[in-house]
PDB file of C-alpha atoms in Angstrom:
ATOM      1  CA  UNK A   1    -139.834 103.914 -37.041  1.00 61.00           C
ATOM      2  CA  UNK A   2    -139.605 105.785 -33.699  1.00 81.00           C
ATOM      3  CA  UNK A   3    -139.287 103.199 -30.811  1.00 90.00           C
ATOM      4  CA  UNK A   4    -141.398 103.442 -27.743  1.00 97.00           C
ATOM      5  CA  UNK A   5    -139.801 102.937 -24.374  1.00 98.00           C
ATOM      6  CA  UNK A   6    -141.504 102.262 -21.032  1.00 98.00           C
ATOM      7  CA  UNK A   7    -141.086 104.218 -17.684  1.00 98.00           C
ATOM      8  CA  UNK A   8    -140.944 101.560 -14.991  1.00 98.00           C
ATOM      9  CA  UNK A   9    -142.642 103.831 -12.448  1.00 98.00           C
ATOM     10  CA  UNK A  10    -145.889 102.853 -14.208  1.00 98.00           C
ATOM     11  CA  UNK A  11    -145.440  99.260 -12.988  1.00 98.00           C
ATOM     12  CA  UNK A  12    -144.524 100.013  -9.397  1.00 98.00           C
ATOM     13  CA  UNK A  13    -147.843  98.359  -8.206  1.00 97.00           C
ATOM     14  CA  UNK A  14    -147.234  95.227 -10.147  1.00 98.00           C
ATOM     15  CA  UNK A  15    -144.083  93.716  -8.724  1.00 97.00           C
ATOM     16  CA  UNK A  16    -141.887  91.786  -8.986  1.00 97.00           C
ATOM     17  CA  UNK A  17    -139.678  93.906 -11.258  1.00 98.00           C
ATOM     18  CA  UNK A  18    -138.140  90.916 -13.022  1.00 97.00           C
ATOM     19  CA  UNK A  19    -141.553  89.808 -14.076  1.00 98.00           C
ATOM     20  CA  UNK A  20    -142.355  93.284 -15.311  1.00 98.00           C
ATOM     21  CA  UNK A  21    -139.310  93.341 -17.453  1.00 98.00           C
ATOM     22  CA  UNK A  22    -140.437  90.036 -19.191  1.00 98.00           C
ATOM     23  CA  UNK A  23    -143.850  91.501 -19.826  1.00 98.00           C
ATOM     24  CA  UNK A  24    -142.412  94.744 -21.332  1.00 98.00           C
ATOM     25  CA  UNK A  25    -140.076  92.906 -23.616  1.00 98.00           C
ATOM     26  CA  UNK A  26    -142.838  90.381 -24.691  1.00 98.00           C
ATOM     27  CA  UNK A  27    -145.052  93.474 -25.568  1.00 98.00           C
ATOM     28  CA  UNK A  28    -142.487  94.605 -28.084  1.00 97.00           C
ATOM     29  CA  UNK A  29    -140.641  97.427 -26.077  1.00 98.00           C
ATOM     30  CA  UNK A  30    -136.827  97.525 -26.449  1.00 96.00           C
ATOM     31  CA  UNK A  31    -136.242 100.480 -23.905  1.00 98.00           C
ATOM     32  CA  UNK A  32    -137.056 101.211 -20.376  1.00 98.00           C
ATOM     33  CA  UNK A  33    -136.619 104.306 -18.281  1.00 98.00           C
ATOM     34  CA  UNK A  34    -135.627 103.831 -14.647  1.00 98.00           C
ATOM     35  CA  UNK A  35    -136.507 105.970 -11.588  1.00 98.00           C
ATOM     36  CA  UNK A  36    -135.018 106.488  -8.127  1.00 97.00           C
ATOM     37  CA  UNK A  37    -137.442 104.189  -6.316  1.00 97.00           C
ATOM     38  CA  UNK A  38    -135.881 101.329  -8.087  1.00 97.00           C
ATOM     39  CA  UNK A  39    -132.122 102.035  -7.900  1.00 98.00           C
ATOM     40  CA  UNK A  40    -131.368 105.170  -5.796  1.00 97.00           C
ATOM     41  CA  UNK A  41    -129.995 103.098  -2.862  1.00 96.00           C
ATOM     42  CA  UNK A  42    -128.668 100.070  -4.785  1.00 98.00           C
ATOM     43  CA  UNK A  43    -125.170  99.018  -4.295  1.00 97.00           C
ATOM     44  CA  UNK A  44    -122.993  98.058  -7.188  1.00 98.00           C
ATOM     45  CA  UNK A  45    -123.924  94.258  -6.949  1.00 98.00           C
ATOM     46  CA  UNK A  46    -127.595  95.021  -7.046  1.00 98.00           C
ATOM     47  CA  UNK A  47    -127.147  97.365  -9.889  1.00 98.00           C
ATOM     48  CA  UNK A  48    -125.312  94.615 -11.919  1.00 98.00           C
ATOM     49  CA  UNK A  49    -128.057  92.209 -11.161  1.00 98.00           C
ATOM     50  CA  UNK A  50    -130.569  94.625 -12.401  1.00 98.00           C
ATOM     51  CA  UNK A  51    -128.408  95.225 -15.555  1.00 98.00           C
ATOM     52  CA  UNK A  52    -128.344  91.534 -16.077  1.00 98.00           C
ATOM     53  CA  UNK A  53    -132.172  91.221 -15.890  1.00 98.00           C
ATOM     54  CA  UNK A  54    -132.344  94.028 -18.618  1.00 98.00           C
ATOM     55  CA  UNK A  55    -129.763  92.258 -20.803  1.00 98.00           C
ATOM     56  CA  UNK A  56    -131.355  88.846 -20.590  1.00 98.00           C
ATOM     57  CA  UNK A  57    -134.681  90.501 -21.777  1.00 98.00           C
ATOM     58  CA  UNK A  58    -133.191  92.318 -24.552  1.00 98.00           C
ATOM     59  CA  UNK A  59    -133.819  95.659 -22.867  1.00 98.00           C
ATOM     60  CA  UNK A  60    -131.769  98.863 -22.570  1.00 98.00           C
ATOM     61  CA  UNK A  61    -132.240 101.752 -20.190  1.00 98.00           C
ATOM     62  CA  UNK A  62    -131.010 104.624 -22.184  1.00 98.00           C
ATOM     63  CA  UNK A  63    -132.720 107.338 -19.884  1.00 98.00           C
ATOM     64  CA  UNK A  64    -133.380 107.521 -16.083  1.00 98.00           C
ATOM     65  CA  UNK A  65    -134.869 109.761 -13.453  1.00 98.00           C
ATOM     66  CA  UNK A  66    -132.671 110.759 -10.672  1.00 98.00           C
ATOM     67  CA  UNK A  67    -133.929 112.856  -7.665  1.00 98.00           C
ATOM     68  CA  UNK A  68    -132.350 116.344  -7.115  1.00 97.00           C
ATOM     69  CA  UNK A  69    -130.902 115.387  -3.815  1.00 97.00           C
ATOM     70  CA  UNK A  70    -129.137 112.387  -5.213  1.00 98.00           C
ATOM     71  CA  UNK A  71    -127.807 114.337  -8.062  1.00 98.00           C
ATOM     72  CA  UNK A  72    -126.597 117.211  -5.929  1.00 98.00           C
ATOM     73  CA  UNK A  73    -125.415 115.418  -2.800  1.00 97.00           C
ATOM     74  CA  UNK A  74    -124.502 111.871  -3.946  1.00 98.00           C
ATOM     75  CA  UNK A  75    -122.980 112.349  -7.496  1.00 98.00           C
ATOM     76  CA  UNK A  76    -120.792 109.198  -7.158  1.00 98.00           C
ATOM     77  CA  UNK A  77    -123.861 107.076  -6.557  1.00 98.00           C
ATOM     78  CA  UNK A  78    -125.769 108.687  -9.456  1.00 98.00           C
ATOM     79  CA  UNK A  79    -122.685 108.148 -11.712  1.00 98.00           C
ATOM     80  CA  UNK A  80    -122.430 104.506 -10.574  1.00 98.00           C
ATOM     81  CA  UNK A  81    -126.119 103.939 -11.272  1.00 98.00           C
ATOM     82  CA  UNK A  82    -125.777 105.558 -14.745  1.00 98.00           C
ATOM     83  CA  UNK A  83    -122.636 103.858 -15.562  1.00 98.00           C
ATOM     84  CA  UNK A  84    -123.774 100.268 -14.482  1.00 98.00           C
ATOM     85  CA  UNK A  85    -127.174 100.402 -16.231  1.00 98.00           C
ATOM     86  CA  UNK A  86    -126.052 102.029 -19.423  1.00 98.00           C
ATOM     87  CA  UNK A  87    -127.955 105.270 -18.926  1.00 98.00           C
ATOM     88  CA  UNK A  88    -127.223 108.028 -21.417  1.00 98.00           C
ATOM     89  CA  UNK A  89    -129.777 110.695 -20.517  1.00 98.00           C
ATOM     90  CA  UNK A  90    -130.187 111.767 -16.812  1.00 98.00           C
ATOM     91  CA  UNK A  91    -133.256 113.711 -16.002  1.00 98.00           C
ATOM     92  CA  UNK A  92    -134.218 115.391 -12.703  1.00 98.00           C
ATOM     93  CA  UNK A  93    -137.942 114.513 -12.538  1.00 97.00           C
ATOM     94  CA  UNK A  94    -139.531 116.505  -9.751  1.00 96.00           C
ATOM     95  CA  UNK A  95    -139.449 119.082  -6.990  1.00 97.00           C
ATOM     96  CA  UNK A  96    -141.471 118.486  -3.822  1.00 95.00           C
ATOM     97  CA  UNK A  97    -144.181 121.097  -3.002  1.00 97.00           C
ATOM     98  CA  UNK A  98    -142.426 122.476  -0.007  1.00 96.00           C
ATOM     99  CA  UNK A  99    -139.216 123.070  -2.004  1.00 96.00           C
ATOM    100  CA  UNK A 100    -140.817 124.934  -4.945  1.00 97.00           C
ATOM    101  CA  UNK A 101    -140.097 128.645  -5.268  1.00 97.00           C
ATOM    102  CA  UNK A 102    -143.012 131.108  -5.433  1.00 95.00           C
ATOM    103  CA  UNK A 103    -141.829 133.684  -7.699  1.00 97.00           C
ATOM    104  CA  UNK A 104    -139.914 134.183 -10.876  1.00 98.00           C
ATOM    105  CA  UNK A 105    -136.593 134.989  -9.206  1.00 98.00           C
ATOM    106  CA  UNK A 106    -136.791 131.877  -7.145  1.00 98.00           C
ATOM    107  CA  UNK A 107    -137.317 129.584 -10.243  1.00 98.00           C
ATOM    108  CA  UNK A 108    -134.555 131.201 -12.256  1.00 98.00           C
ATOM    109  CA  UNK A 109    -132.218 130.645  -9.151  1.00 98.00           C
ATOM    110  CA  UNK A 110    -133.313 126.958  -9.142  1.00 98.00           C
ATOM    111  CA  UNK A 111    -132.503 126.741 -12.790  1.00 98.00           C
ATOM    112  CA  UNK A 112    -129.056 128.118 -12.038  1.00 98.00           C
ATOM    113  CA  UNK A 113    -128.678 125.467  -9.358  1.00 98.00           C
ATOM    114  CA  UNK A 114    -129.720 122.665 -11.795  1.00 98.00           C
ATOM    115  CA  UNK A 115    -127.212 124.062 -14.292  1.00 98.00           C
ATOM    116  CA  UNK A 116    -124.505 124.017 -11.604  1.00 98.00           C
ATOM    117  CA  UNK A 117    -125.360 120.398 -10.707  1.00 98.00           C
ATOM    118  CA  UNK A 118    -125.460 119.339 -14.418  1.00 98.00           C
ATOM    119  CA  UNK A 119    -121.748 120.134 -14.960  1.00 98.00           C
ATOM    120  CA  UNK A 120    -120.246 116.929 -13.355  1.00 98.00           C
ATOM    121  CA  UNK A 121    -122.650 114.816 -15.421  1.00 98.00           C
ATOM    122  CA  UNK A 122    -122.315 116.552 -18.658  1.00 98.00           C
ATOM    123  CA  UNK A 123    -118.557 116.585 -18.297  1.00 98.00           C
ATOM    124  CA  UNK A 124    -118.800 112.723 -17.823  1.00 98.00           C
ATOM    125  CA  UNK A 125    -120.620 112.534 -21.212  1.00 98.00           C
ATOM    126  CA  UNK A 126    -124.236 112.291 -20.168  1.00 98.00           C
ATOM    127  CA  UNK A 127    -127.231 114.395 -21.402  1.00 98.00           C
ATOM    128  CA  UNK A 128    -128.752 116.275 -18.461  1.00 98.00           C
ATOM    129  CA  UNK A 129    -132.151 117.747 -18.181  1.00 98.00           C
ATOM    130  CA  UNK A 130    -135.431 118.541 -16.484  1.00 98.00           C
ATOM    131  CA  UNK A 131    -138.579 116.498 -16.564  1.00 98.00           C
ATOM    132  CA  UNK A 132    -141.750 118.432 -16.012  1.00 98.00           C
ATOM    133  CA  UNK A 133    -144.926 118.041 -14.264  1.00 98.00           C
ATOM    134  CA  UNK A 134    -147.926 120.563 -14.186  1.00 98.00           C
ATOM    135  CA  UNK A 135    -146.697 123.060 -11.646  1.00 98.00           C
ATOM    136  CA  UNK A 136    -144.125 124.385 -13.954  1.00 98.00           C
ATOM    137  CA  UNK A 137    -146.966 125.698 -16.129  1.00 98.00           C
ATOM    138  CA  UNK A 138    -149.085 127.339 -13.492  1.00 97.00           C
ATOM    139  CA  UNK A 139    -149.002 131.069 -13.734  1.00 96.00           C
ATOM    140  CA  UNK A 140    -147.058 132.914 -10.993  1.00 97.00           C
ATOM    141  CA  UNK A 141    -148.290 136.142  -9.673  1.00 94.00           C
ATOM    142  CA  UNK A 142    -146.720 138.151 -12.368  1.00 96.00           C
ATOM    143  CA  UNK A 143    -148.389 135.973 -15.078  1.00 96.00           C
ATOM    144  CA  UNK A 144    -145.201 134.154 -16.085  1.00 98.00           C
ATOM    145  CA  UNK A 145    -144.705 130.406 -15.785  1.00 98.00           C
ATOM    146  CA  UNK A 146    -141.876 128.559 -13.782  1.00 98.00           C
ATOM    147  CA  UNK A 147    -140.736 126.552 -16.879  1.00 98.00           C
ATOM    148  CA  UNK A 148    -139.409 129.708 -18.593  1.00 98.00           C
ATOM    149  CA  UNK A 149    -137.546 130.722 -15.569  1.00 98.00           C
ATOM    150  CA  UNK A 150    -135.925 127.384 -15.013  1.00 98.00           C
ATOM    151  CA  UNK A 151    -134.578 127.441 -18.528  1.00 98.00           C
ATOM    152  CA  UNK A 152    -133.550 131.090 -18.149  1.00 98.00           C
ATOM    153  CA  UNK A 153    -131.327 129.974 -15.160  1.00 98.00           C
ATOM    154  CA  UNK A 154    -130.175 126.845 -16.831  1.00 98.00           C
ATOM    155  CA  UNK A 155    -129.390 127.849 -20.424  1.00 98.00           C
ATOM    156  CA  UNK A 156    -127.704 124.427 -21.188  1.00 98.00           C
ATOM    157  CA  UNK A 157    -130.379 122.324 -19.572  1.00 98.00           C
ATOM    158  CA  UNK A 158    -132.049 119.738 -21.831  1.00 98.00           C
ATOM    159  CA  UNK A 159    -135.810 118.791 -21.482  1.00 98.00           C
ATOM    160  CA  UNK A 160    -137.519 115.500 -21.231  1.00 98.00           C
ATOM    161  CA  UNK A 161    -140.977 116.930 -22.117  1.00 98.00           C
ATOM    162  CA  UNK A 162    -143.955 115.343 -20.428  1.00 98.00           C
ATOM    163  CA  UNK A 163    -146.696 116.596 -22.994  1.00 98.00           C
ATOM    164  CA  UNK A 164    -149.673 115.461 -20.973  1.00 98.00           C
ATOM    165  CA  UNK A 165    -148.457 117.310 -17.839  1.00 98.00           C
ATOM    166  CA  UNK A 166    -147.963 120.449 -19.951  1.00 98.00           C
ATOM    167  CA  UNK A 167    -151.615 120.189 -20.974  1.00 98.00           C
ATOM    168  CA  UNK A 168    -152.810 119.584 -17.451  1.00 98.00           C
ATOM    169  CA  UNK A 169    -150.833 122.613 -16.425  1.00 98.00           C
ATOM    170  CA  UNK A 170    -152.987 124.647 -18.716  1.00 98.00           C
ATOM    171  CA  UNK A 171    -150.348 125.278 -21.430  1.00 98.00           C
ATOM    172  CA  UNK A 172    -150.269 124.761 -25.129  1.00 98.00           C
ATOM    173  CA  UNK A 173    -147.799 121.898 -25.850  1.00 98.00           C
ATOM    174  CA  UNK A 174    -147.320 122.920 -29.492  1.00 98.00           C
ATOM    175  CA  UNK A 175    -146.162 126.418 -28.472  1.00 98.00           C
ATOM    176  CA  UNK A 176    -143.639 124.888 -25.838  1.00 98.00           C
ATOM    177  CA  UNK A 177    -142.270 122.516 -28.420  1.00 98.00           C
ATOM    178  CA  UNK A 178    -141.701 125.387 -30.797  1.00 98.00           C
ATOM    179  CA  UNK A 179    -140.208 127.480 -28.112  1.00 98.00           C
ATOM    180  CA  UNK A 180    -137.727 124.975 -26.732  1.00 98.00           C
ATOM    181  CA  UNK A 181    -137.489 122.602 -29.687  1.00 97.00           C
ATOM    182  CA  UNK A 182    -133.689 122.522 -29.450  1.00 98.00           C
ATOM    183  CA  UNK A 183    -133.672 121.427 -25.769  1.00 98.00           C
ATOM    184  CA  UNK A 184    -136.115 118.493 -26.101  1.00 98.00           C
ATOM    185  CA  UNK A 185    -134.076 115.251 -26.008  1.00 98.00           C
ATOM    186  CA  UNK A 186    -136.796 112.912 -24.712  1.00 98.00           C
ATOM    187  CA  UNK A 187    -140.517 112.776 -24.445  1.00 98.00           C
ATOM    188  CA  UNK A 188    -143.011 111.237 -22.108  1.00 98.00           C
ATOM    189  CA  UNK A 189    -145.865 109.819 -24.171  1.00 98.00           C
ATOM    190  CA  UNK A 190    -149.017 109.485 -21.991  1.00 98.00           C
ATOM    191  CA  UNK A 191    -152.691 110.391 -22.566  1.00 98.00           C
ATOM    192  CA  UNK A 192    -155.473 112.062 -20.768  1.00 98.00           C
ATOM    193  CA  UNK A 193    -158.959 110.407 -20.304  1.00 98.00           C
ATOM    194  CA  UNK A 194    -162.027 112.597 -21.321  1.00 97.00           C
ATOM    195  CA  UNK A 195    -163.430 114.590 -18.400  1.00 96.00           C
ATOM    196  CA  UNK A 196    -165.033 112.446 -15.801  1.00 96.00           C
ATOM    197  CA  UNK A 197    -163.670 109.180 -17.175  1.00 97.00           C
ATOM    198  CA  UNK A 198    -160.919 106.822 -15.560  1.00 98.00           C
ATOM    199  CA  UNK A 199    -161.123 108.562 -12.190  1.00 97.00           C
ATOM    200  CA  UNK A 200    -159.772 105.454 -10.578  1.00 97.00           C
ATOM    201  CA  UNK A 201    -156.608 105.867 -12.796  1.00 98.00           C
ATOM    202  CA  UNK A 202    -156.270 109.472 -11.904  1.00 98.00           C
ATOM    203  CA  UNK A 203    -157.892 110.565 -15.165  1.00 98.00           C
ATOM    204  CA  UNK A 204    -155.088 109.218 -17.307  1.00 98.00           C
ATOM    205  CA  UNK A 205    -155.596 106.822 -20.345  1.00 98.00           C
ATOM    206  CA  UNK A 206    -153.749 104.364 -22.395  1.00 98.00           C
ATOM    207  CA  UNK A 207    -152.031 106.049 -25.305  1.00 98.00           C
ATOM    208  CA  UNK A 208    -154.398 106.560 -28.261  1.00 97.00           C
ATOM    209  CA  UNK A 209    -157.550 106.092 -25.868  1.00 98.00           C
ATOM    210  CA  UNK A 210    -157.626 109.601 -24.561  1.00 98.00           C
ATOM    211  CA  UNK A 211    -157.848 113.282 -25.679  1.00 98.00           C
ATOM    212  CA  UNK A 212    -154.149 114.030 -26.454  1.00 98.00           C
ATOM    213  CA  UNK A 213    -153.645 114.830 -30.042  1.00 98.00           C
ATOM    214  CA  UNK A 214    -150.568 112.411 -30.471  1.00 97.00           C
ATOM    215  CA  UNK A 215    -150.489 112.134 -34.133  1.00 96.00           C
ATOM    216  CA  UNK A 216    -149.999 115.853 -34.569  1.00 98.00           C
ATOM    217  CA  UNK A 217    -147.759 116.242 -31.615  1.00 98.00           C
ATOM    218  CA  UNK A 218    -145.548 113.495 -32.858  1.00 97.00           C
ATOM    219  CA  UNK A 219    -145.110 115.199 -36.141  1.00 97.00           C
ATOM    220  CA  UNK A 220    -144.100 118.450 -34.346  1.00 98.00           C
ATOM    221  CA  UNK A 221    -141.683 116.585 -32.032  1.00 98.00           C
ATOM    222  CA  UNK A 222    -139.860 115.069 -34.980  1.00 95.00           C
ATOM    223  CA  UNK A 223    -138.435 118.467 -35.646  1.00 96.00           C
ATOM    224  CA  UNK A 224    -136.669 118.272 -32.178  1.00 98.00           C
ATOM    225  CA  UNK A 225    -133.597 116.336 -31.217  1.00 97.00           C
ATOM    226  CA  UNK A 226    -135.758 113.874 -29.198  1.00 98.00           C
ATOM    227  CA  UNK A 227    -134.127 110.524 -29.421  1.00 96.00           C
ATOM    228  CA  UNK A 228    -136.304 108.657 -26.800  1.00 97.00           C
ATOM    229  CA  UNK A 229    -140.073 108.476 -26.489  1.00 98.00           C
ATOM    230  CA  UNK A 230    -141.156 106.928 -23.246  1.00 98.00           C
ATOM    231  CA  UNK A 231    -144.737 105.589 -22.415  1.00 98.00           C
ATOM    232  CA  UNK A 232    -146.026 106.649 -19.068  1.00 98.00           C
ATOM    233  CA  UNK A 233    -149.356 106.327 -17.096  1.00 98.00           C
ATOM    234  CA  UNK A 234    -149.163 107.242 -13.558  1.00 97.00           C
ATOM    235  CA  UNK A 235    -151.672 104.957 -12.112  1.00 98.00           C
ATOM    236  CA  UNK A 236    -152.870 102.081 -14.452  1.00 98.00           C
ATOM    237  CA  UNK A 237    -155.237  99.416 -13.267  1.00 97.00           C
ATOM    238  CA  UNK A 238    -154.026  96.811 -15.882  1.00 98.00           C
ATOM    239  CA  UNK A 239    -150.455  96.724 -16.921  1.00 98.00           C
ATOM    240  CA  UNK A 240    -150.936  94.236 -19.693  1.00 98.00           C
ATOM    241  CA  UNK A 241    -153.754  96.445 -21.217  1.00 98.00           C
ATOM    242  CA  UNK A 242    -151.455  99.627 -20.995  1.00 98.00           C
ATOM    243  CA  UNK A 243    -148.487  97.870 -22.589  1.00 98.00           C
ATOM    244  CA  UNK A 244    -150.342  96.258 -25.504  1.00 98.00           C
ATOM    245  CA  UNK A 245    -152.850  98.978 -26.367  1.00 98.00           C
ATOM    246  CA  UNK A 246    -150.356 101.915 -26.135  1.00 98.00           C
ATOM    247  CA  UNK A 247    -147.719 100.406 -28.304  1.00 98.00           C
ATOM    248  CA  UNK A 248    -150.296  99.538 -30.878  1.00 97.00           C
ATOM    249  CA  UNK A 249    -151.644 103.066 -30.911  1.00 97.00           C
ATOM    250  CA  UNK A 250    -148.057 104.581 -31.006  1.00 97.00           C
ATOM    251  CA  UNK A 251    -146.961 102.268 -33.984  1.00 95.00           C
ATOM    252  CA  UNK A 252    -150.067 103.586 -35.942  1.00 95.00           C
ATOM    253  CA  UNK A 253    -149.035 107.251 -35.599  1.00 93.00           C
TER     254      UNK A 253
END
């Protein structure tokens, strides 16, 4: 059975983190995914404390989000984080609006830059990839989409596919799974509420309680190299509800 992990960003509004880790483990999750807001500035002692909290709850952190500036400008810190916490897959998760290119050439250049940044981490034995949002699937003036140009510029980049953001970007997730199936090494599992619902949760839903065709999508994703499936909900009101309902739905698929 495919395991479901948990992106700790979902629980940023439900501190403290040690209590979150206990809840996650009690709900049946064995993996978590980290993000920069937790560990980007941690020193080695703090990282070891976090690793101890993971270990004591029977949790691993095989994947993590690392900001582009950290990856490019502070590689020793990024490697310290990954090494100490046991991360295997490093994913760059976002590009601020004011840093986003506006044309195909700009996005391809960004892909080349990501590819260059990746070399140090790949050489150290890590998987290195991009994690998408919706803006990568918004059409550029020439009708193309940024995601294709990022991968053209970075032919060796892997992909943590956030399926729900692909859908929100107006693209067909099945088509992109087929197109880049050899690059998909991790997947974000999240759901979209029906139109007009869950507005106080930014329109997201617990997995299995929204509109995303997860049963069919998971079947398609099984043809990819994806090793890690990670639950995410960007703004849940109730952490316990999210944890329990989502894993129940995922296990039924």
